[in-house]
Amino acid sequence: MSGVRVLVGTRKGAFILTSDEKRQEWEVSEPHFPGWEMYHLKGSPVDPNRIYASQSSGWFGQLIQRSDDGGKTWEPVGNEFAYEGIPGTHQWYDGTQHPWEFKRVWHLEPSLTDADVVYAGVEDAGLFRSDDAGKTWTELSGLRAAKGPLWQPGAGGMCLHTIILDPADPQRIFVAISAAGAFRTDDGGETWLPINKGLRSDYELPDPAADVGHCVHSIAMHPSRPNALFMQKHWDVMRSDDAGDMWREVSGNLPSDFGFPIEVHAHEPETIYVVPIKSDSHHFPPEGKLRVYRSRTGGDEWEALTNGLPQKDCYVNILRDAMAVDSLPSCGVYFGTTGGQVYGSSDSGDNWQAIVRDLPGVLSVEVQTLP
């Protein structure tokens, strides 16, 4: 019988939620790394027992942890993230130049083909790769050559928060940076191209259609169609059908086109999910109603999914890495909130249940479908 393992990173530790293929009854682990901010946990598609985790603390700094037994035990691995050469500077909030400084790892993306290879997206924005299961890290510095001195932090810092590996082309990688935009490499990370044509940032940039500087919140792809990308931007839900060469808006009838996560159904490449929130400063659901919105047409036409979700007095947020889907036949959908709830749906979003409540604020949610 298949099962699922949900990896939850919170502001005060990590939690592992497990269930069988019915996904109705859940076991919740005790906190791993209690007291630490767990920015991201993700398992290897090659070896489900191999899980990487990023933990951060204002007192003790950044640590990378690895588990080889499905999260039962952990060991610290390499933690040296050194920018290649002289890092130089990038724009600061006030438009002046500021030195590149490593702060933390926001996102970990294991290889699709090798359990010992993993990528790390960091703040200040950079992309690193490990070929030895996290023991050592090397920067793919060609990314910062893509107009890096013009990049500027968003409200949460200048973080590389999204890494997408193309399953059809091992040389192609997509990343997104707040607030620099989206970028693509077609040569394994040697050189990079800004892929922000069609994006507009009327409130954030002096040139609304600039090549870099857009605050991209998240990007998603369906493995069967790697040229089709979906984006939740600071404002606007966007899609591209040519690997990011051009984007168009698909916000349609959403109550707000502002939000953080975006996901694609495991088996339906034109079915996508977002969680709209109110404005870029309030950060809570419109009307206090927690609603996931689903489009079965790749955007423009959206339906609210509310069954089992609070529809009054709900003022939580869902962060960019806090939504994921499993690959079971009916496609489970999961998300966590800043209020400490993790919701799950075993039927593609038609019905929801609170898997767990009262955790610390959720930073990330990832799902492993287990054999």
C-alpha positions as a printed Julia matrix, in Angstrom:
371×3 Matrix{Float64}:
   0.0    0.0     0.0
   1.29   3.45   -0.91
   1.56   6.25    1.58
   2.62   9.86    1.95
   5.11  11.71    4.09
   4.55  15.44    4.56
   7.64  17.43    5.57
   6.75  20.61    7.45
   9.23  23.35    8.29
   8.13  25.86   10.94
   9.53  28.81   12.85
  10.29  26.54   15.81
  11.24  23.15   14.39
  10.32  20.55   11.78
   7.48  18.03   11.82
   6.89  14.89    9.75
   3.29  13.86    9.04
   2.61  10.36    7.69
  -0.46   8.57    6.38
  -1.49   5.69    4.15
  -2.91   6.17    0.66
  -6.35   7.07    2.04
  -4.84  10.16    3.73
  -7.55  10.36    6.39
  -5.64   9.41    9.55
  -2.3   11.03   10.25
   0.63  10.48   12.58
   2.47  13.63   13.66
   6.07  13.37   14.81
   7.53  15.22   17.72
   9.44  18.34   16.65
  12.81  17.85   15.02
  15.33  20.64   15.78
  12.96  22.39   18.23
  13.5   26.11   18.52
  15.18  26.44   15.1
  13.68  28.12   12.06
  13.32  25.33    9.5
  13.2   27.13    6.18
  12.88  24.05    3.99
  12.92  20.25    3.99
  12.83  18.14    0.85
  13.29  14.47    0.03
  15.18  12.96   -2.86
  13.04  11.66   -5.75
  15.68   8.94   -6.2
  15.83   7.74   -2.58
  12.78   8.61   -0.44
  14.78   8.0     2.74
  17.25  10.76    1.82
  15.93  14.09    3.15
  17.75  17.42    3.25
  16.83  20.2     5.69
  17.86  23.82    6.16
  17.81  25.17    9.71
  18.6   28.74   10.68
  18.97  30.74   13.87
  19.71  34.36   14.63
  22.04  33.11   17.38
  23.75  30.12   15.77
  23.53  30.86   12.04
  22.84  28.35    9.27
  23.06  24.54    9.36
  22.27  21.91    6.72
  21.0   18.57    8.04
  20.63  15.26    6.2
  18.64  12.16    7.01
  19.19   8.78    5.37
  16.32   6.99    7.11
  13.25   9.04    6.27
  13.71  11.61    9.01
  14.16   9.29   11.99
  17.74  10.44   12.57
  19.73  13.38   11.25
  23.34  14.47   10.88
  24.78  17.9    10.12
  26.65  18.08    6.83
  28.59  20.81    5.04
  27.77  24.39    5.86
  30.33  26.42    3.94
  28.57  28.6     1.38
  31.3   30.8    -0.09
  30.57  32.99   -3.11
  33.04  32.39   -5.91
  35.74  35.02   -6.32
  35.12  38.57   -5.14
  31.35  38.73   -4.64
  31.02  42.44   -5.37
  27.85  44.4    -4.6
  24.16  44.6    -5.42
  21.53  47.29   -4.98
  20.21  47.97   -1.51
  16.75  49.15   -0.51
  17.74  52.79   -0.93
  19.36  52.25   -4.33
  22.95  52.3    -3.06
  25.33  49.39   -3.56
  25.64  46.8    -0.78
  28.15  43.92   -0.38
  26.98  40.39   -1.17
  26.6   38.56    2.18
  25.49  34.99    2.86
  22.72  34.77    5.46
  20.74  31.51    5.11
  19.5   28.75    2.82
  15.89  29.26    1.71
  15.36  26.29   -0.58
  16.87  22.84   -1.19
  16.26  20.97   -4.44
  17.56  17.39   -4.72
  18.53  16.08   -8.15
  15.97  14.1   -10.14
  18.53  11.4   -10.94
  21.21  11.28   -8.2
  20.46  11.24   -4.47
  23.89  12.72   -3.68
  23.34  15.84   -5.79
  21.37  18.72   -4.29
  21.0   22.42   -5.06
  20.62  25.23   -2.52
  19.1   28.66   -3.05
  20.45  31.19   -0.58
  20.18  34.76    0.7
  21.86  36.96   -0.53
  20.68  35.43   -3.78
  22.96  32.72   -5.09
  22.71  29.13   -6.31
  24.95  26.4    -4.89
  25.38  22.73   -5.79
  26.63  19.77   -3.79
  27.74  16.53   -5.46
  28.51  14.68   -2.21
  25.18  14.64   -0.35
  25.63  18.08    1.18
  29.18  17.77    2.51
  30.61  20.5     0.25
  28.98  23.29   -1.76
  30.06  25.13   -4.91
  28.43  28.28   -6.21
  27.08  28.39   -9.77
  28.35  31.94  -10.01
  27.24  32.47  -13.6
  23.8   33.3   -12.22
  25.02  36.46  -10.49
  26.6   37.5   -13.78
  23.05  37.95  -15.12
  22.88  41.62  -14.05
  23.45  40.77  -10.39
  24.54  44.32   -9.44
  21.01  45.47  -10.36
  19.26  42.96   -8.09
  17.58  44.41   -5.02
  16.04  42.77   -1.92
  12.32  42.37   -1.49
  10.63  42.92    1.87
  11.84  39.54    3.13
  15.38  39.87    1.84
  17.11  39.01   -1.44
  16.45  35.29   -1.51
  16.7   32.62   -4.17
  13.58  30.7    -3.18
  12.59  28.6    -6.21
  14.63  25.98   -8.08
  13.05  23.88  -10.85
  15.0   21.12  -12.57
  13.81  20.26  -16.08
  13.09  16.49  -16.21
  13.48  16.46  -19.99
  16.78  18.36  -20.12
  19.36  17.92  -17.31
  21.16  21.06  -18.49
  18.13  23.3   -17.94
  17.34  24.88  -14.56
  14.89  27.63  -13.64
  15.25  29.82  -10.54
  13.32  32.73   -9.06
  14.66  35.48   -6.82
  12.94  38.07   -4.68
  13.17  40.75   -5.94
  15.22  40.16   -9.08
  12.92  37.96  -11.17
  13.14  34.61  -12.94
  16.22  33.17  -14.66
  17.04  30.12  -16.8
  20.19  28.22  -17.69
  20.43  25.88  -20.66
  23.99  24.74  -20.01
  23.91  23.33  -16.49
  24.47  26.62  -14.73
  27.41  28.1   -16.61
  25.42  30.96  -18.12
  22.0   32.38  -17.27
  19.31  34.41  -19.0
  16.74  36.68  -17.3
  13.29  35.41  -18.34
  11.04  38.28  -17.35
   9.53  39.51  -20.62
   5.83  40.19  -20.22
   6.1   40.89  -16.5
   5.06  44.33  -15.27
   5.78  45.87  -11.87
   4.01  49.21  -12.02
   4.29  49.93   -8.29
   7.77  48.53   -7.64
  10.01  49.6   -10.53
  10.78  52.9   -12.26
  10.63  50.92  -15.52
   7.62  48.59  -15.08
   8.86  46.27  -17.84
  12.53  46.14  -16.77
  14.63  43.1   -17.59
  15.34  42.4   -13.9
  13.89  43.63  -10.61
  10.5   41.89  -10.59
   9.36  40.33   -7.32
   8.53  36.77   -8.37
   7.01  34.84   -5.45
   6.96  31.31   -6.87
   7.07  29.26  -10.1
   5.65  25.82  -10.83
   5.98  23.3   -13.67
   4.31  20.01  -14.61
   6.98  17.39  -15.43
   5.19  16.3   -18.6
   5.33  19.83  -20.07
   8.58  21.5   -19.0
   8.08  24.46  -21.33
   4.84  25.45  -19.57
   5.53  27.51  -16.43
   3.11  29.1   -13.97
   4.07  32.03  -11.77
   2.65  33.76   -8.72
   4.14  37.23   -8.86
   3.99  40.03   -6.29
   0.93  41.09   -8.25
  -0.49  38.88  -11.05
  -0.66  35.18  -11.78
   1.28  34.52  -14.98
   2.01  31.7   -17.39
   4.59  31.0   -20.07
   4.4   28.35  -22.79
   7.94  28.83  -24.07
  10.13  28.12  -21.02
   9.88  31.7   -19.77
  10.75  33.54  -22.97
   7.41  35.39  -22.7
   4.78  35.61  -19.95
   1.09  36.53  -19.99
  -1.32  37.22  -17.15
  -3.91  34.56  -16.2
  -5.3   36.1   -12.98
  -8.81  36.04  -14.47
 -11.58  36.14  -11.87
  -9.42  35.73   -8.76
 -10.52  37.96   -5.83
  -6.9   39.1    -5.49
  -3.98  38.47   -7.82
  -1.53  38.78   -4.91
  -0.27  35.65   -3.16
   2.78  33.49   -2.57
   2.48  29.78   -3.55
   1.44  28.21   -6.84
   1.23  24.48   -7.62
   0.28  22.22  -10.54
  -1.91  19.1   -10.24
   0.16  15.91  -10.41
  -1.74  14.45  -13.37
  -3.49  17.4   -15.0
  -0.97  19.85  -16.5
  -3.63  22.56  -16.96
  -4.91  22.39  -13.36
  -3.2   24.89  -11.06
  -3.7   26.09   -7.47
  -3.12  29.44   -5.78
  -4.11  30.99   -2.43
  -4.98  34.67   -2.9
  -4.35  37.07   -0.03
  -5.19  40.7     0.46
  -2.74  43.33   -0.81
   1.01  43.37   -0.39
   0.91  44.58    3.21
  -2.12  42.94    4.88
  -1.13  39.37    4.02
  -4.39  37.64    4.95
  -7.25  36.11    2.92
  -9.83  38.5     1.42
 -12.89  38.85    3.7
 -11.21  36.6     6.28
 -12.19  33.54    4.19
  -9.48  30.94    3.61
  -9.95  29.81    0.0
  -7.74  27.84   -2.31
  -8.47  28.69   -5.94
  -8.21  26.08   -8.68
  -8.11  26.6   -12.43
  -8.64  23.59  -14.67
  -7.9   25.66  -17.77
  -4.37  26.81  -17.0
  -5.56  30.17  -15.66
  -8.16  32.92  -16.3
 -11.1   30.79  -15.06
 -10.87  30.06  -11.33
 -13.1   28.33   -8.76
 -12.96  28.73   -4.98
 -12.32  25.54   -2.97
 -13.74  26.05    0.51
 -15.18  22.77    1.85
 -13.46  22.17    5.2
 -11.65  25.51    5.29
 -12.61  28.37    7.69
 -14.87  30.9     5.98
 -14.93  33.6     8.65
 -12.45  35.36   10.91
  -9.41  33.71    9.31
  -6.38  35.99    9.0
  -3.45  33.67    8.3
  -0.97  33.71    5.45
   0.41  30.9     3.27
   4.06  31.39    2.39
   5.7   30.61   -0.96
   7.1   27.16   -0.09
   4.15  26.13    2.06
   2.08  24.27   -0.58
   2.69  20.93   -2.31
   0.96  18.07   -4.14
   1.43  14.31   -3.97
   1.41  11.96   -6.95
  -1.24   9.46   -5.85
  -4.04   8.89   -8.4
  -6.47  11.43   -6.9
  -3.65  13.98   -6.27
  -3.45  15.16   -2.68
  -2.93  18.88   -2.09
  -1.4   20.26    1.12
  -0.64  23.68    2.55
   0.46  25.19    5.85
  -0.38  28.55    7.4
   1.36  31.12    9.53
  -1.21  30.21   12.2
   0.26  26.73   12.51
  -2.36  24.69   10.66
  -1.59  22.16    7.93
  -4.54  21.4     5.66
  -4.75  18.47    3.28
  -7.09  17.35    0.53
  -7.06  13.78   -0.8
  -9.32  14.62   -3.78
  -7.55  17.37   -5.7
  -8.89  20.15   -3.48
 -12.63  19.35   -3.44
 -12.59  18.66    0.31
 -10.13  19.69    3.03
  -9.26  18.62    6.54
  -6.89  20.05    9.11
  -4.17  17.41    9.41
  -2.69  19.19   12.42
  -3.3   22.46   14.25
  -1.33  24.61   16.67
   2.12  24.12   15.21
   4.47  27.1    15.11
   4.03  29.25   12.0
   4.6   27.12    8.91
   7.41  28.13    6.54
   7.43  25.2     4.13
   5.48  22.09    3.14
   6.8   19.3     0.9
   5.29  15.9     0.17
   6.81  12.51   -0.6
   4.7    9.77   -2.18
   5.99   6.52   -0.73
   5.84   3.04   -2.35
